[in-house]
XYZ file of C-alpha atoms in Angstrom:
337
model
C -20.018 9.883 18.632
C -18.627 11.823 15.040
C -16.555 9.088 12.862
C -13.462 11.428 13.364
C -14.385 10.605 16.983
C -14.316 6.657 16.559
C -11.342 6.875 14.440
C -8.971 8.509 16.504
C -10.644 6.064 19.442
C -9.894 2.610 17.148
C -6.613 4.376 16.406
C -5.338 5.280 20.141
C -5.691 1.148 21.152
C -2.835 0.728 17.945
C 0.678 1.017 19.069
C 2.008 4.993 18.345
C 5.121 4.172 16.437
C 2.691 2.253 13.639
C 0.272 5.481 14.084
C 3.438 8.333 14.166
C 4.644 6.869 10.525
C 1.858 6.723 9.144
C 1.215 10.072 9.598
C 4.830 11.137 8.391
C 4.864 9.004 5.912
C 1.660 10.735 4.278
C 1.962 14.268 5.385
C 2.628 15.424 1.690
C -0.825 13.664 0.803
C -2.591 15.132 3.995
C -1.545 18.493 3.941
C -2.364 18.828 0.444
C -5.539 17.691 0.846
C -6.504 18.519 3.736
C -6.016 22.086 2.926
C -7.978 21.863 0.337
C -10.842 20.293 1.739
C -10.273 23.138 4.406
C -10.308 25.822 2.211
C -13.878 24.144 0.080
C -15.278 23.927 3.037
C -14.350 27.195 4.115
C -15.833 28.784 0.994
C -19.108 26.930 0.065
C -20.295 26.330 3.140
C -23.490 25.087 1.588
C -23.273 21.352 -0.494
C -24.720 22.432 -3.686
C -23.551 21.504 -7.346
C -20.832 23.615 -7.444
C -19.381 22.197 -3.508
C -20.068 18.447 -5.457
C -17.711 19.916 -8.830
C -14.832 20.711 -6.345
C -15.013 17.728 -3.918
C -14.174 15.921 -7.774
C -11.562 18.094 -9.056
C -9.760 17.590 -5.715
C -10.833 13.962 -5.078
C -9.265 13.312 -8.450
C -6.528 15.811 -8.169
C -5.397 13.567 -5.512
C -5.241 10.495 -7.772
C -8.458 8.624 -6.272
C -9.241 7.586 -9.923
C -12.547 9.281 -12.063
C -14.865 6.049 -11.670
C -14.320 5.993 -8.136
C -14.603 9.854 -7.621
C -18.147 9.473 -9.585
C -19.039 6.620 -6.988
C -18.034 8.683 -4.456
C -19.689 11.759 -5.001
C -22.568 9.914 -5.886
C -22.726 8.504 -2.485
C -22.253 11.042 -0.228
C -24.918 12.806 -1.775
C -27.422 9.765 -1.036
C -25.855 10.233 2.508
C -26.573 14.365 2.023
C -30.213 13.513 1.229
C -30.567 10.717 3.644
C -29.162 12.508 6.671
C -30.915 16.320 5.719
C -26.668 17.588 5.984
C -26.997 20.945 4.429
C -23.033 22.635 6.390
C -20.543 21.444 4.197
C -18.577 21.053 7.210
C -20.346 18.464 8.608
C -19.534 16.031 5.315
C -15.964 15.416 6.129
C -16.444 12.925 8.745
C -19.176 11.058 5.849
C -16.211 11.251 3.486
C -13.615 9.644 5.833
C -16.175 6.946 6.920
C -16.714 6.200 3.169
C -12.533 6.047 2.099
C -11.995 3.539 4.943
C -15.298 1.144 3.508
C -13.615 2.340 0.561
C -10.381 0.870 1.357
C -11.149 -1.719 3.401
C -12.076 -4.881 1.175
C -13.450 -7.988 2.494
C -9.654 -9.765 1.773
C -7.292 -10.817 4.382
C -4.453 -8.363 3.685
C -1.763 -10.339 6.125
C 0.737 -11.915 4.831
C 0.505 -16.084 4.132
C 2.950 -17.408 5.964
C 3.679 -21.218 6.986
C 2.944 -22.013 10.525
C 5.838 -25.190 9.542
C 8.240 -25.513 6.931
C 9.535 -22.758 4.151
C 7.170 -20.386 3.448
C 8.442 -18.591 -0.586
C 7.811 -14.785 -1.228
C 7.860 -13.740 -5.076
C 8.666 -10.173 -6.023
C 7.503 -8.514 -9.270
C 7.161 -5.338 -10.487
C 8.579 -3.094 -13.600
C 12.585 -1.047 -12.494
C 12.923 1.548 -10.011
C 9.519 0.861 -7.944
C 11.693 -0.157 -4.717
C 11.248 -3.588 -5.538
C 15.030 -4.827 -4.085
C 14.925 -2.234 -1.526
C 10.764 -3.728 -0.330
C 12.763 -7.491 -0.508
C 15.602 -5.867 2.536
C 13.197 -4.499 4.380
C 10.831 -7.586 4.497
C 14.181 -9.514 5.475
C 14.777 -6.913 8.251
C 11.104 -7.436 9.192
C 11.401 -11.102 9.161
C 14.977 -11.183 10.462
C 13.691 -9.253 13.585
C 10.981 -11.765 14.199
C 13.039 -14.144 15.134
C 13.182 -15.953 11.429
C 15.997 -17.832 8.749
C 15.907 -15.338 6.038
C 17.401 -16.519 2.330
C 17.323 -13.940 -0.578
C 17.094 -14.904 -4.065
C 18.863 -12.811 -6.603
C 16.647 -13.660 -9.576
C 17.078 -10.295 -11.109
C 19.790 -11.461 -13.068
C 19.484 -8.569 -16.330
C 19.649 -5.680 -14.881
C 23.062 -3.645 -14.088
C 23.916 -4.016 -10.146
C 20.786 -5.817 -9.529
C 23.134 -8.679 -7.580
C 24.585 -6.562 -6.246
C 22.417 -4.053 -4.763
C 20.564 -7.059 -2.765
C 24.010 -8.073 -1.608
C 24.182 -4.701 -0.091
C 21.191 -5.642 1.110
C 21.499 -9.096 2.643
C 24.948 -7.634 4.146
C 22.894 -4.704 6.482
C 20.571 -6.796 7.180
C 22.671 -9.578 8.212
C 20.836 -12.578 5.418
C 22.111 -14.706 3.325
C 21.582 -13.972 -0.752
C 22.023 -17.063 -3.272
C 22.789 -15.449 -6.939
C 24.531 -16.118 -9.719
C 26.583 -14.292 -12.456
C 24.956 -11.644 -14.121
C 23.029 -12.947 -17.229
C 22.361 -16.062 -16.098
C 19.115 -17.965 -15.753
C 16.536 -16.634 -13.389
C 14.663 -19.793 -12.613
C 18.256 -21.799 -12.476
C 19.026 -18.827 -9.836
C 15.227 -19.556 -7.863
C 15.846 -23.336 -8.237
C 19.359 -23.118 -6.138
C 18.274 -20.861 -3.753
C 15.179 -23.674 -3.377
C 17.380 -26.391 -2.582
C 19.718 -24.566 -0.215
C 16.789 -22.758 1.647
C 15.385 -26.386 1.868
C 19.020 -27.135 3.336
C 19.152 -24.495 5.533
C 16.112 -24.637 7.140
C 15.049 -21.639 6.018
C 11.160 -20.481 7.616
C 11.276 -17.759 4.677
C 13.020 -17.030 0.928
C 12.527 -14.323 -1.237
C 12.895 -13.631 -4.698
C 13.923 -10.903 -7.114
C 12.869 -10.899 -10.064
C 13.768 -8.964 -13.416
C 11.412 -5.836 -14.655
C 12.646 -5.699 -17.945
C 14.443 -7.962 -19.986
C 17.483 -7.239 -21.992
C 16.801 -10.076 -24.884
C 13.701 -10.905 -26.751
C 11.994 -13.459 -23.754
C 9.093 -12.509 -22.564
C 8.669 -11.434 -19.284
C 5.718 -12.362 -18.486
C 7.356 -16.569 -19.694
C 10.267 -15.946 -18.289
C 7.906 -15.146 -14.654
C 6.218 -18.030 -15.742
C 8.998 -20.724 -15.456
C 10.145 -19.163 -12.588
C 6.156 -19.856 -11.259
C 6.768 -23.759 -12.150
C 10.513 -23.682 -10.787
C 8.804 -23.301 -7.352
C 5.556 -25.220 -7.681
C 7.759 -28.030 -8.739
C 10.364 -27.834 -5.859
C 7.799 -26.618 -2.692
C 3.827 -27.821 -3.681
C 1.357 -25.179 -2.719
C 4.228 -22.254 -3.765
C 4.399 -19.286 -4.274
C 2.929 -18.218 -1.227
C 2.651 -14.908 -1.641
C 3.506 -12.962 -5.214
C 4.327 -9.129 -4.310
C 2.954 -6.265 -6.983
C 5.734 -3.810 -5.591
C 4.621 -0.739 -7.012
C 6.415 3.604 -7.093
C 3.270 6.009 -5.277
C 4.808 8.493 -7.095
C 3.674 7.386 -10.427
C 0.164 7.849 -10.171
C -2.146 6.313 -13.006
C 1.137 4.562 -14.537
C 1.165 2.517 -11.626
C -2.735 1.776 -12.124
C -1.555 -0.043 -15.142
C 1.066 -1.648 -14.666
C -1.081 -3.723 -11.257
C -3.785 -4.245 -14.065
C -1.246 -6.022 -16.009
C 1.138 -7.980 -13.576
C -2.459 -8.886 -11.997
C -4.120 -10.334 -14.896
C -0.385 -12.597 -15.616
C 0.962 -13.555 -13.088
C -1.072 -14.879 -10.130
C -0.117 -11.993 -7.789
C -1.727 -12.058 -4.492
C -0.896 -8.677 -2.749
C 0.403 -4.985 -3.551
C 3.449 -3.504 -2.071
C 3.158 0.867 -2.907
C 6.679 2.007 -1.999
C 7.223 5.684 -2.305
C 4.024 6.877 -0.314
C 6.061 9.350 1.536
C 7.450 11.034 -2.080
C 3.907 11.965 -2.951
C 1.277 14.437 -2.564
C -1.113 12.029 -4.240
C -1.418 8.754 -1.721
C -4.788 8.809 -2.792
C -3.677 5.863 -5.810
C -4.143 3.478 -2.673
C -7.434 3.883 -3.296
C -7.880 3.649 -7.076
C -5.330 0.667 -7.199
C -7.853 -0.874 -4.008
C -10.713 0.122 -6.237
C -8.944 -0.992 -9.762
C -8.552 -4.227 -8.736
C -9.115 -7.571 -6.189
C -5.911 -7.663 -4.928
C -5.451 -6.341 -1.224
C -2.203 -3.917 -0.938
C -0.588 -5.556 2.244
C 2.860 -3.144 2.641
C 3.636 0.700 2.503
C 6.137 2.611 1.996
C 6.464 5.196 4.835
C 10.061 6.371 4.365
C 13.456 5.417 3.879
C 14.266 4.301 6.701
C 14.423 0.120 7.209
C 11.611 -0.116 9.312
C 9.250 2.331 7.046
C 7.723 -0.354 5.731
C 5.135 -0.786 7.105
C 1.452 -3.373 7.364
C -1.368 -2.049 4.912
C -4.056 -1.175 7.980
C -6.970 1.572 6.304
C -8.103 3.059 9.093
C -4.648 4.561 9.707
C -4.446 5.371 6.635
C -7.771 7.453 6.430
C -6.928 8.608 10.547
C -3.244 9.879 8.876
C -4.735 11.430 5.542
C -7.357 13.425 7.866
C -5.147 14.675 10.717
C -5.646 18.274 10.084
C -9.083 17.953 9.618
C -9.175 15.593 13.106
C -7.147 18.277 14.948
C -9.337 21.053 13.909
C -12.586 19.374 15.532
C -10.917 18.327 18.852
C -10.534 21.961 19.034
C -13.911 23.239 17.900
C -14.682 20.325 20.793
C -12.519 21.913 23.397
C -13.738 25.287 23.153
C -17.490 24.301 23.184
C -16.496 22.547 26.281
C -14.964 26.450 27.548
C -17.666 28.170 26.749
C -20.215 26.036 28.202
C -18.237 26.241 31.552
């Protein structure tokens, strides 16, 4: 059984709604990526040096990252020798299998939600990456599960940040704990923690600044918030999620490294994947750091924030090729009859 067939069988056991969201959200990356690989396979039926070079260019063009691509090509060369693969078309399922391996990792990518008491989730990241929107969508997700959710407006520096979070709070039906613009972010988080404990909330989602207007170092400010949370709720924050904009490509990887080193990030949220043809950045980030991708933003709708699933991701990426393989198999069956 080919890897594409195995992958499709695994996906068929998952909810159709989620599969559709991944397919639609990654359609730009998939059509660009699949089209280029199909053209390469048709043009160069044999696997030679030129084939590998062009495949390298396609993968780098999808923002998979140079180092990851070099390792991937080396592994493909080994597989080709080992399995004596000659036809370029036979390499496609092997490539998809390697991508699933690269994306899976050993870490658990589920959220660390406390069974009892308050779960505190801190969101970090530069301005403009979709941090507030991610918080709103996650509040909707928890609210739909019947959890009591509170939001903390800890970004007191960006103009309109508090109001934006309030708009999301109203849409989702969740209270927002806030102070005036320009207030001390750590004081806002402190108030939110007190309110969450008093109201017996299950989840507290904390927004933070992505850039400060005064001379205070952003990382120092985040560390201050971190200390306040730790003092008020032992073992918290339970998650520190770094929000990255997938459309910024390799720039997102640089941000991940900066924040990852300084703020104790436990997971990544990649937003706006539906707006880029370079969804390979997920592979680059996943392999550039030992931090799991926990959620991906696949569209504008409230429920388009989905838990990251490596099999769904690769299935959506190779959707065109999987369909082509199915059609070929059907045609072969008909001709055998």
